[in-house]
Short mmCIF file of C-alpha atoms (C1' of nucleotides) in Angstrom, two decimals:
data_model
loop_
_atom_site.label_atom_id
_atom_site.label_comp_id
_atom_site.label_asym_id
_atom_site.label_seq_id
_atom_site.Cartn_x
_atom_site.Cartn_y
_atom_site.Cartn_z
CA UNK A 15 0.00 0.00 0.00
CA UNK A 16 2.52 2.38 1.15
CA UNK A 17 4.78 1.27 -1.35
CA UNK A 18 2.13 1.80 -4.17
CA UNK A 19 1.59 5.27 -3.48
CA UNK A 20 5.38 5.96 -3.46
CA UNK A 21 5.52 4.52 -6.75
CA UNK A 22 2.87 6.58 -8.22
CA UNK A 23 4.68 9.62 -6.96
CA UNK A 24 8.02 8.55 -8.53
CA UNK A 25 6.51 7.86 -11.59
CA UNK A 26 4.67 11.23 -12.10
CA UNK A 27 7.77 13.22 -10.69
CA UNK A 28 9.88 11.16 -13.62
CA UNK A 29 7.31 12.26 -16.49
CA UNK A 30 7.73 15.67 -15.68
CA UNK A 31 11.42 15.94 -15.15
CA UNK A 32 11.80 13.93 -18.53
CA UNK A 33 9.58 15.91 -20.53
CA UNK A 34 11.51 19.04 -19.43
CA UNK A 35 14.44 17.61 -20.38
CA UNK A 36 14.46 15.69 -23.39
CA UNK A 37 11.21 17.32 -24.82
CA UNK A 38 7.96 16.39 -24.66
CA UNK A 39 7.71 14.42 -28.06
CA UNK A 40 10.05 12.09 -26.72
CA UNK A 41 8.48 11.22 -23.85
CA UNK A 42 8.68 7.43 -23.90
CA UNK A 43 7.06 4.40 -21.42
CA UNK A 44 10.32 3.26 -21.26
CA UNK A 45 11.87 6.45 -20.39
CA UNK A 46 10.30 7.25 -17.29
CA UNK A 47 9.81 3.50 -16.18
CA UNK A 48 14.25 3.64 -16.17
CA UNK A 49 13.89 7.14 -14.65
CA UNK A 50 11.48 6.09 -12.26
CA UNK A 51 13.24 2.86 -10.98
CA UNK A 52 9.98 0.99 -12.28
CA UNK A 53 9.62 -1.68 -14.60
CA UNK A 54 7.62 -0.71 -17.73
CA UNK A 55 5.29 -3.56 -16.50
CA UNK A 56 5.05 -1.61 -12.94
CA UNK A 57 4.45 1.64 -14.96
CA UNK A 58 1.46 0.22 -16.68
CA UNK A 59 0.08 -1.42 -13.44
CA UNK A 60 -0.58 2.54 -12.34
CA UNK A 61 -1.57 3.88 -15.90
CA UNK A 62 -2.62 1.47 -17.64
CA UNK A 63 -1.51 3.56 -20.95
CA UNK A 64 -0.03 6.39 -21.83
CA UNK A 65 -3.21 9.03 -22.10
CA UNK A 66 -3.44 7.85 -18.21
CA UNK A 67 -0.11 9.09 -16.95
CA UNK A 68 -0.42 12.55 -18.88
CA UNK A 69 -4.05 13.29 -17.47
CA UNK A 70 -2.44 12.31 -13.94
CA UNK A 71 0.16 14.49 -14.71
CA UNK A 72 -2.48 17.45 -15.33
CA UNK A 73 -4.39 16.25 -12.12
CA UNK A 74 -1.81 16.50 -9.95
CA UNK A 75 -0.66 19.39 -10.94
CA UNK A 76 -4.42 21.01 -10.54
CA UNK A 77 -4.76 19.00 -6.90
CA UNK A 78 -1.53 20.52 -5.68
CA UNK A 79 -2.36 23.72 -6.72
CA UNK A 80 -6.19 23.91 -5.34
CA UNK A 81 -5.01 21.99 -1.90
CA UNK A 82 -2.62 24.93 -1.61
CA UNK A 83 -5.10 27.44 -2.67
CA UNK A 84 -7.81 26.53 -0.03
CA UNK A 85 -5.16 26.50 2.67
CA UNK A 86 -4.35 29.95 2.11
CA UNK A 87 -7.89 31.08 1.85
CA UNK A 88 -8.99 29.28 4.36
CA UNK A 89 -12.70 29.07 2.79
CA UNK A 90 -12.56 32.96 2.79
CA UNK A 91 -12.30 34.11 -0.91
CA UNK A 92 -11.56 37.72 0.61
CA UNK A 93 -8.55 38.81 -0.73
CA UNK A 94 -7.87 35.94 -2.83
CA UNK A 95 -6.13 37.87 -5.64
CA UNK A 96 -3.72 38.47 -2.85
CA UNK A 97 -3.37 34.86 -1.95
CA UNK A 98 -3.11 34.14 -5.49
CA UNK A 99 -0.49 36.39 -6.31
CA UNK A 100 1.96 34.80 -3.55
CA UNK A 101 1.25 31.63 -4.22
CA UNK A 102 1.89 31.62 -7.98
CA UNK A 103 5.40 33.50 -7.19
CA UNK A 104 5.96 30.50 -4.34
CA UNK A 105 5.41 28.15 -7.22
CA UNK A 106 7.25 30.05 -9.70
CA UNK A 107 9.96 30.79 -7.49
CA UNK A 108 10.72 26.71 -6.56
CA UNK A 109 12.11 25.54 -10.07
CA UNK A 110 9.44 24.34 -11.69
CA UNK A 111 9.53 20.66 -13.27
CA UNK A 112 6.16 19.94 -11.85
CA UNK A 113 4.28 22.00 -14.55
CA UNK A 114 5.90 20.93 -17.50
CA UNK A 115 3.91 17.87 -17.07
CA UNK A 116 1.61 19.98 -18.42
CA UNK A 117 3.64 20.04 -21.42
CA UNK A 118 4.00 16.27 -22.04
CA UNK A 119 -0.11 16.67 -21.61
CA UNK A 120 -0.20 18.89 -24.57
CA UNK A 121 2.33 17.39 -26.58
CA UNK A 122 0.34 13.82 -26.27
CA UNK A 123 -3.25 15.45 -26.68
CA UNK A 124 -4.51 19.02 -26.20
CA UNK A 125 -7.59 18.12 -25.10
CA UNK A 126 -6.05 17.06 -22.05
CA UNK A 127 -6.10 20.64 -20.56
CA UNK A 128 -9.44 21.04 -20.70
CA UNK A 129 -9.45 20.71 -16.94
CA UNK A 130 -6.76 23.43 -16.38
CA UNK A 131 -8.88 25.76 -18.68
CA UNK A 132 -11.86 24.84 -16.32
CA UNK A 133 -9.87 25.59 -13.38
CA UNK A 134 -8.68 28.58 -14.23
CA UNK A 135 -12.31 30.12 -15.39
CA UNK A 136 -13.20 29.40 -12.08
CA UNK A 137 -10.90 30.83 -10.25
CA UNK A 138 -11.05 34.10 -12.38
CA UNK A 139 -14.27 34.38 -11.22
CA UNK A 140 -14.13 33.91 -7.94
CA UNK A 141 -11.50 36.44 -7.83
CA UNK A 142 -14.08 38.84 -9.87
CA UNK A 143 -16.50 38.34 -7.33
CA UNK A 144 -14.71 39.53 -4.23
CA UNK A 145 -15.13 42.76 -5.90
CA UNK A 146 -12.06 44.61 -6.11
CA UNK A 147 -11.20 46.23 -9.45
CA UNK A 148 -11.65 43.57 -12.26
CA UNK A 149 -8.61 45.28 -14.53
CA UNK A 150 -5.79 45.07 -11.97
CA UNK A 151 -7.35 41.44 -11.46
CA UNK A 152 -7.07 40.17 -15.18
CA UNK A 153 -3.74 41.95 -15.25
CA UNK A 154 -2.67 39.98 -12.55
CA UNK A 155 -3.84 36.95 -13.74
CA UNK A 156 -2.39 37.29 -17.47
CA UNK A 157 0.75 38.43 -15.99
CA UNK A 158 0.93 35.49 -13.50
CA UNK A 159 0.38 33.44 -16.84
CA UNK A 160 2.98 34.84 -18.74
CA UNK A 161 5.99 34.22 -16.67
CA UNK A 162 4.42 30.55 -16.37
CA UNK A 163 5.04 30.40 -19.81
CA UNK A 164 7.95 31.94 -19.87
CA UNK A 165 9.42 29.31 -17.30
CA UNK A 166 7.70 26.37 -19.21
CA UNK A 167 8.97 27.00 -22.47
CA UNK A 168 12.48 27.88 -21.50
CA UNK A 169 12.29 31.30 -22.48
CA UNK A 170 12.23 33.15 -19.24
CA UNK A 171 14.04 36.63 -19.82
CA UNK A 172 13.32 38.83 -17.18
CA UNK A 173 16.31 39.63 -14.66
CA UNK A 174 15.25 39.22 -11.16
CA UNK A 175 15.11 43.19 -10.27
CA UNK A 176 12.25 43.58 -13.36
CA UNK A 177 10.34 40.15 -11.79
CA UNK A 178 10.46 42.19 -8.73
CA UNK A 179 9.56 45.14 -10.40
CA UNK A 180 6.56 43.99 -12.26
CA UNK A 181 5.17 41.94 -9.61
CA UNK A 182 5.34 44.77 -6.75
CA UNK A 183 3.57 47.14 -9.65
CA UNK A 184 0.63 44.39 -10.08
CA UNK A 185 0.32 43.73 -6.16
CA UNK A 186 -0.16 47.50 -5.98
CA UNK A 187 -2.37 47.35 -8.42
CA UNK A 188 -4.60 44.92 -6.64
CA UNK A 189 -4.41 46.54 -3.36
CA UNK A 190 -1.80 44.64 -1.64
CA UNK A 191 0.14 45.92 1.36
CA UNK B 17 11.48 28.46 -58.13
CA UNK B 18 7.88 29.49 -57.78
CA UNK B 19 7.02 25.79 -56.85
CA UNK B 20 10.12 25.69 -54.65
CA UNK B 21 8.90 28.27 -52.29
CA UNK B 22 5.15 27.33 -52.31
CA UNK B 23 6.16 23.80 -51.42
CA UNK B 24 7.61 25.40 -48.50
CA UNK B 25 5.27 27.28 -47.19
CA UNK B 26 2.52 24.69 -47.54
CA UNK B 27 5.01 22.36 -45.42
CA UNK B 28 5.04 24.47 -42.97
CA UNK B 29 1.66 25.30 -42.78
CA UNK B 30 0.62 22.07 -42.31
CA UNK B 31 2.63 20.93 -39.14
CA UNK B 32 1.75 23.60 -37.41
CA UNK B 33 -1.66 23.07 -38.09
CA UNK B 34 -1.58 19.39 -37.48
CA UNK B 35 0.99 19.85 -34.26
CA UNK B 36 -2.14 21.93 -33.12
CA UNK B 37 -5.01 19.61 -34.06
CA UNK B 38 -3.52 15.88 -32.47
CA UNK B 39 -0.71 17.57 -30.08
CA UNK B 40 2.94 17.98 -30.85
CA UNK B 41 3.61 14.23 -29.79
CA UNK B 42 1.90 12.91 -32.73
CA UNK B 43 3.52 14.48 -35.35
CA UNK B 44 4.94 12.78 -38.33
CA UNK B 45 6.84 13.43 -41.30
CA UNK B 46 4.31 11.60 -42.98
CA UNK B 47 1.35 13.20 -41.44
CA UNK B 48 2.58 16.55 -42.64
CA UNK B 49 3.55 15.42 -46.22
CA UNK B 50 0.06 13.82 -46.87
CA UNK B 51 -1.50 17.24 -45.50
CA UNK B 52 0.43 19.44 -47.04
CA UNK B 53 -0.35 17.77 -50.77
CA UNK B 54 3.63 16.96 -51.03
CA UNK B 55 5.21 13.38 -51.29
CA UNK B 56 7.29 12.20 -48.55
CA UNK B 57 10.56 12.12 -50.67
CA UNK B 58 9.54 16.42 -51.60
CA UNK B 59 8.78 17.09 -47.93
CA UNK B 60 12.43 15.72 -46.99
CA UNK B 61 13.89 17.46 -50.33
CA UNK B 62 12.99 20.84 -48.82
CA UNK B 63 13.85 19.97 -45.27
CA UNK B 64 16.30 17.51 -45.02
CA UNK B 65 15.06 15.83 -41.62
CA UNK B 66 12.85 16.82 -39.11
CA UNK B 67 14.91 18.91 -36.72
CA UNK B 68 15.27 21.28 -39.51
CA UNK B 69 11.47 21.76 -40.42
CA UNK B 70 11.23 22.71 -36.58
CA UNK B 71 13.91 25.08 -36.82
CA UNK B 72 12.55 26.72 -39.64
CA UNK B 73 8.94 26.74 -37.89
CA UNK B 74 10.16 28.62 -35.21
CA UNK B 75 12.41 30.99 -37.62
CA UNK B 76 9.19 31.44 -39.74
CA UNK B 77 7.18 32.49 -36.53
CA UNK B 78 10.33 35.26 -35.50
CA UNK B 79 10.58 36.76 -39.26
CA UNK B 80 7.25 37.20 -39.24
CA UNK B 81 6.63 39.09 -36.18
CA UNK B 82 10.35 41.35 -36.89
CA UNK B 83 8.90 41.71 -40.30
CA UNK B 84 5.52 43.18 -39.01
CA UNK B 85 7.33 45.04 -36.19
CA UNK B 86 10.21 46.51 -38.61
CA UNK B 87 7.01 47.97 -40.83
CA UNK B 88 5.17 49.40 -37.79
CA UNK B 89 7.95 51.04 -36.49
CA UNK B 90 9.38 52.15 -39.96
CA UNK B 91 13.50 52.44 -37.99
CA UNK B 92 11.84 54.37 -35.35
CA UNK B 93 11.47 52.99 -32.06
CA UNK B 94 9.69 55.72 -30.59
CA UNK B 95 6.17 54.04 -28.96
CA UNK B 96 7.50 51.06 -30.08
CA UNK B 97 5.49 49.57 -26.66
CA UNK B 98 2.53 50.74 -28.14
CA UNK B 99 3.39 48.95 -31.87
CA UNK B 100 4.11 45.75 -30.28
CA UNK B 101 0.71 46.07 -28.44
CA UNK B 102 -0.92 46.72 -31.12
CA UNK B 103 0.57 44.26 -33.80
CA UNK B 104 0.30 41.55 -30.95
CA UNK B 105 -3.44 42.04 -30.15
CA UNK B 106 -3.62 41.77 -34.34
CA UNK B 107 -1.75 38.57 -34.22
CA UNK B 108 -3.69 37.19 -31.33
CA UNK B 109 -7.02 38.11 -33.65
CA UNK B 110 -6.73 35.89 -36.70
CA UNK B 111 -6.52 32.57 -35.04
CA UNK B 112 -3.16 31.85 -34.34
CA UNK B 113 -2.57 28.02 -35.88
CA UNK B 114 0.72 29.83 -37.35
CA UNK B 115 2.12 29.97 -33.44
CA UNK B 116 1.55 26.34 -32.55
CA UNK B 117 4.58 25.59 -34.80
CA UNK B 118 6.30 26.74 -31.51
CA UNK B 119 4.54 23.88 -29.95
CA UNK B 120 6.01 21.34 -32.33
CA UNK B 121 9.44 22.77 -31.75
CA UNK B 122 9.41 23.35 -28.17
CA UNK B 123 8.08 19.18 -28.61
CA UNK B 124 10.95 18.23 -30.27
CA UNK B 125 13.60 20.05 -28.48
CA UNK B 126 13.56 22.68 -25.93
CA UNK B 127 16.61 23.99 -27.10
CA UNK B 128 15.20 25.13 -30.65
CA UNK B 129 13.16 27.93 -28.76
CA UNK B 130 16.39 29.81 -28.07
CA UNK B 131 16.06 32.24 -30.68
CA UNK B 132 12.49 32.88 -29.05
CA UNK B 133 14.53 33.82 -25.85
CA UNK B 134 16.84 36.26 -27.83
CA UNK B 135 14.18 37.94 -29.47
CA UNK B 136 12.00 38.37 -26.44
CA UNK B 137 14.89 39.81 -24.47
CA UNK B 138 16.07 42.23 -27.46
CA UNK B 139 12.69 43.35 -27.88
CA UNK B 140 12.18 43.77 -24.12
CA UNK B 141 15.32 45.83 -23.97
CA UNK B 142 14.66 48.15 -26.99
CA UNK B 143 11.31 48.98 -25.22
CA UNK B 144 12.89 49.61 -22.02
CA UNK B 145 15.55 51.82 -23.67
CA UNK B 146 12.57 53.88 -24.93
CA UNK B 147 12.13 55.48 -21.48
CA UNK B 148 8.71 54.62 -20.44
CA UNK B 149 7.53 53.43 -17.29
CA UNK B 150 9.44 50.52 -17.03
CA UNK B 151 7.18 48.89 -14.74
CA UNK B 152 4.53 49.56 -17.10
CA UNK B 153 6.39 47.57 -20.14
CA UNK B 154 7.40 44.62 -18.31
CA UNK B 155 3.41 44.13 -17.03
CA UNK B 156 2.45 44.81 -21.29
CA UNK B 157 5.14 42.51 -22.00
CA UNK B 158 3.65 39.64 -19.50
CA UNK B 159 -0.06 40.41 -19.77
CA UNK B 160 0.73 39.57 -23.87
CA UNK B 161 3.04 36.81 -23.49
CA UNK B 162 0.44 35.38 -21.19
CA UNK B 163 -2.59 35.72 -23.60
CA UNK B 164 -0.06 34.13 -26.13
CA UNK B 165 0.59 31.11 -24.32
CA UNK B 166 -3.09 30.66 -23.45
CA UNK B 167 -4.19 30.69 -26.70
CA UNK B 168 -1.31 28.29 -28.12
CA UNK B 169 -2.46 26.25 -24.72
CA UNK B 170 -5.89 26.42 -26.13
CA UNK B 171 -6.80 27.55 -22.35
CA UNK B 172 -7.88 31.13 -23.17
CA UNK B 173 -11.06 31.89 -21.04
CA UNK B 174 -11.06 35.51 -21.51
CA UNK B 175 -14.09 36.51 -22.64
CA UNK B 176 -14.07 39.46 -25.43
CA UNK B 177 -15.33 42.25 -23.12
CA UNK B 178 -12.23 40.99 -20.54
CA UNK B 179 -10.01 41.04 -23.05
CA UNK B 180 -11.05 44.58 -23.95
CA UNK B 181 -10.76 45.65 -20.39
CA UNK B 182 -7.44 44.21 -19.79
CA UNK B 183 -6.33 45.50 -22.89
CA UNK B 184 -7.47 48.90 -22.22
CA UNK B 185 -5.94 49.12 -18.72
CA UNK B 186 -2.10 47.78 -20.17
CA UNK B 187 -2.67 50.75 -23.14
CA UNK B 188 -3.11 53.11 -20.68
CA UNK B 189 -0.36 52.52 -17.95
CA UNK B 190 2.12 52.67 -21.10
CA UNK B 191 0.58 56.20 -22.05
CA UNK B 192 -1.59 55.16 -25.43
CA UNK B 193 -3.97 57.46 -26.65
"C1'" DA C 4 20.29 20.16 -68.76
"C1'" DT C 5 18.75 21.67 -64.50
"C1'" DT C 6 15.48 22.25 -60.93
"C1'" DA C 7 12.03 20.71 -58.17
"C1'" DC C 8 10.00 17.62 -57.16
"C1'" DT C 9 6.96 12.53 -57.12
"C1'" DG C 10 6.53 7.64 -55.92
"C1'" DT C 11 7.97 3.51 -54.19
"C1'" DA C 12 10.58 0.52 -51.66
"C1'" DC C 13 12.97 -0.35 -47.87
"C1'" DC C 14 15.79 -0.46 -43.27
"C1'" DG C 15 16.71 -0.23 -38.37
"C1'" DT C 16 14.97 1.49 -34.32
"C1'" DC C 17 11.76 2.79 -31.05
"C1'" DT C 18 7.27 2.55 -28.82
"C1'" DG C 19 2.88 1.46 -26.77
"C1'" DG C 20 0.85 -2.04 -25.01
"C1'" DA C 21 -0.44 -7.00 -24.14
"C1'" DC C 22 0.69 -10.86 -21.47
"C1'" DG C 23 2.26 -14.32 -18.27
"C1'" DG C 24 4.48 -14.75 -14.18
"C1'" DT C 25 5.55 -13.86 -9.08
"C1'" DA C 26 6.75 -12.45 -4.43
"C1'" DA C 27 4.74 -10.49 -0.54
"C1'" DA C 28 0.84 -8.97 2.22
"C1'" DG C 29 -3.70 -9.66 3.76
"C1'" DT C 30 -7.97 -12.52 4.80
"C1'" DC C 31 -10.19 -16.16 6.86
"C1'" DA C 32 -11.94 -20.61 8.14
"C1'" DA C 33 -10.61 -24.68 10.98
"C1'" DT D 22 -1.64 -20.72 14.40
"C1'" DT D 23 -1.70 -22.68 10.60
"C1'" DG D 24 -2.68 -23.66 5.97
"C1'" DA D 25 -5.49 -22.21 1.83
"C1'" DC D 26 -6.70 -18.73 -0.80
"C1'" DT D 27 -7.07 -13.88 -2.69
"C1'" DT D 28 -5.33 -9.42 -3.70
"C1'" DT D 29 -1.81 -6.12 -4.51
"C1'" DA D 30 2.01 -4.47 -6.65
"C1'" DC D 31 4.85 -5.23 -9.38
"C1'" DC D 32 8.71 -7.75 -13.12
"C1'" DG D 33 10.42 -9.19 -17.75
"C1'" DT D 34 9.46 -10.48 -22.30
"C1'" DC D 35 7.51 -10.07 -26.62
"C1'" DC D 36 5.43 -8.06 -30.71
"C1'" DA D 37 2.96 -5.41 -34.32
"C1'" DG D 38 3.18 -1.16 -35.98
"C1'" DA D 39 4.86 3.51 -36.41
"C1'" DC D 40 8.60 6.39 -37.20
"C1'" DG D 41 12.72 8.88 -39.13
"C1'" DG D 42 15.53 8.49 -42.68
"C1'" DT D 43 17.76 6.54 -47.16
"C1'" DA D 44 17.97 5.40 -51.94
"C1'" DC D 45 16.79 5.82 -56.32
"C1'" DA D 46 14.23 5.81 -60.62
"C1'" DG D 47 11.04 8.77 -62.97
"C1'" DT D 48 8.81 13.28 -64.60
"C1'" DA D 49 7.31 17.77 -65.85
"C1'" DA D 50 8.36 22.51 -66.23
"C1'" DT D 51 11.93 26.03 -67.13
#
DNA sequence: ATTACTGTACCGTCTGGACGGTAAAGTCAA
DNA sequence: TTGACTTTACCGTCCAGACGGTACAGTAAT
């Protein structure tokens, strides 16, 4: 039991860190098995094919980042452009291999996000609905997106003094301390 | 000669409209000969293996954009932040199938979106060097890159009145009409 | 004659996935 | 508590098909 859950973990972790590395299109069973310390026939025991690992991949990624959403909040959606705003930079800030899962998702079928795309509608809205100004709130939110990107596709350019820069101008924007 | 470069483009056209349609992953040589009304044998005539049709996806995507910024600008760089806004809002309008070429690439090999990087900092940097409000030109910079990414993502949730909102608020903190 | 292909045949490798097996842990009646 | 059985969590092998790439003969326009 334990050890099952471990191996689920190591598995998904492996996906990610390959797909960053070697690109997504050459994400192979095999691959991540080796990388995982699995046998391909242990890999297929938890997915039993490949569509399965990538929409785990996108799960996880969503679970982690809603479990660490509704801790912050606390079920109180006041101020959750605030809470939003750190958390996306705590994410950002950790190297990220974790969302270029994501990636592999795409790469294998983009129809796969449909769940992120979900997510994030939802969230937008709740953020809408706490009723501070709904500009500074989609700026946040696009900004937030961009330098996701940015970090997912390798092309990250910003020094750290204009990340600090342009994140202190959108928390003013939103009313932050 | 006429053939020559028509072949090309067609190529082209085609993987980055099938890399969209059935995800990066799945895309084959033979896929994109077969869509693009070329045989196999003319596809690999014009691009002698697949590393090199990514390569010149992603080139296609940069001369594009520095051909369409060069003409907006006409030398000048004065408002350039304002151009770029513009000519990427106009990009971001007629479906962007051209941009998921990126996707392929970025599939393939990480490494091939380095020229992205270079051009995103250049540009960044020739804004800056403008002597706007800096603060303001990194958030333009983001807010587009993310609308970008959510679109290639096929995640975009804006809906057209947010987009003209957010949109409206970025033109103004960079001092548009 | 050259250019820009087409079409076909083929090769070696990789890949997803099916399959049969198995060691260990848990369940349960006697 | 022991033996019989079931379930869980894998391992290792195998294979059909897909893939990237090569080779080469042919063709139609310039």
């Amino acid at each position: 039991m334990a050890r099952g859950a471990s191996s689920r973990e190591k598995i998904l972790e492996a996906a990610s860190d390959l797909a960053f590395r070697q690109g997504a299109a050459h994400l192979s069973l095999d691959a991540v098995a080796a990388c995982a310390g699995v046998s391909k026939g242990g890999l297929l025991y938890n997915f039993p094919n490949k569509a399965a690992l990538m929409k785990a991949l996108v799960e996880k990624y969503l679970e982690d980042f809603r479990t660490r959403l509704e801790e912050a909040t606390e079920g109180e959606d006041s101020n959750l452009p605030v809470r939003y705003l750190d958390l996306a930079v705590a994410k950002l800030e950790r190297e990220t291999p974790s969302s270029s899962g994501l990636l592999a998702a795409l790469a294998e079928d983009p129809s796969l996000l449909a769940p992120v795309k979900e997510f994030n509608r939802t969230l937008l809205d709740r953020m809408k609905a706490g009723g501070g100004d709904v500009g500074a709130i989609l700026v946040l939110f696009l900004v937030l997106e961009g330098m996701r990107a940015q970090n997912l596709f390798g092309t990250a350019i910003l020094e750290p003094e204009e990340r600090r820069l342009v994140l202190e101008r959108v928390a003013e924007m939103i009313g932050a301390a």
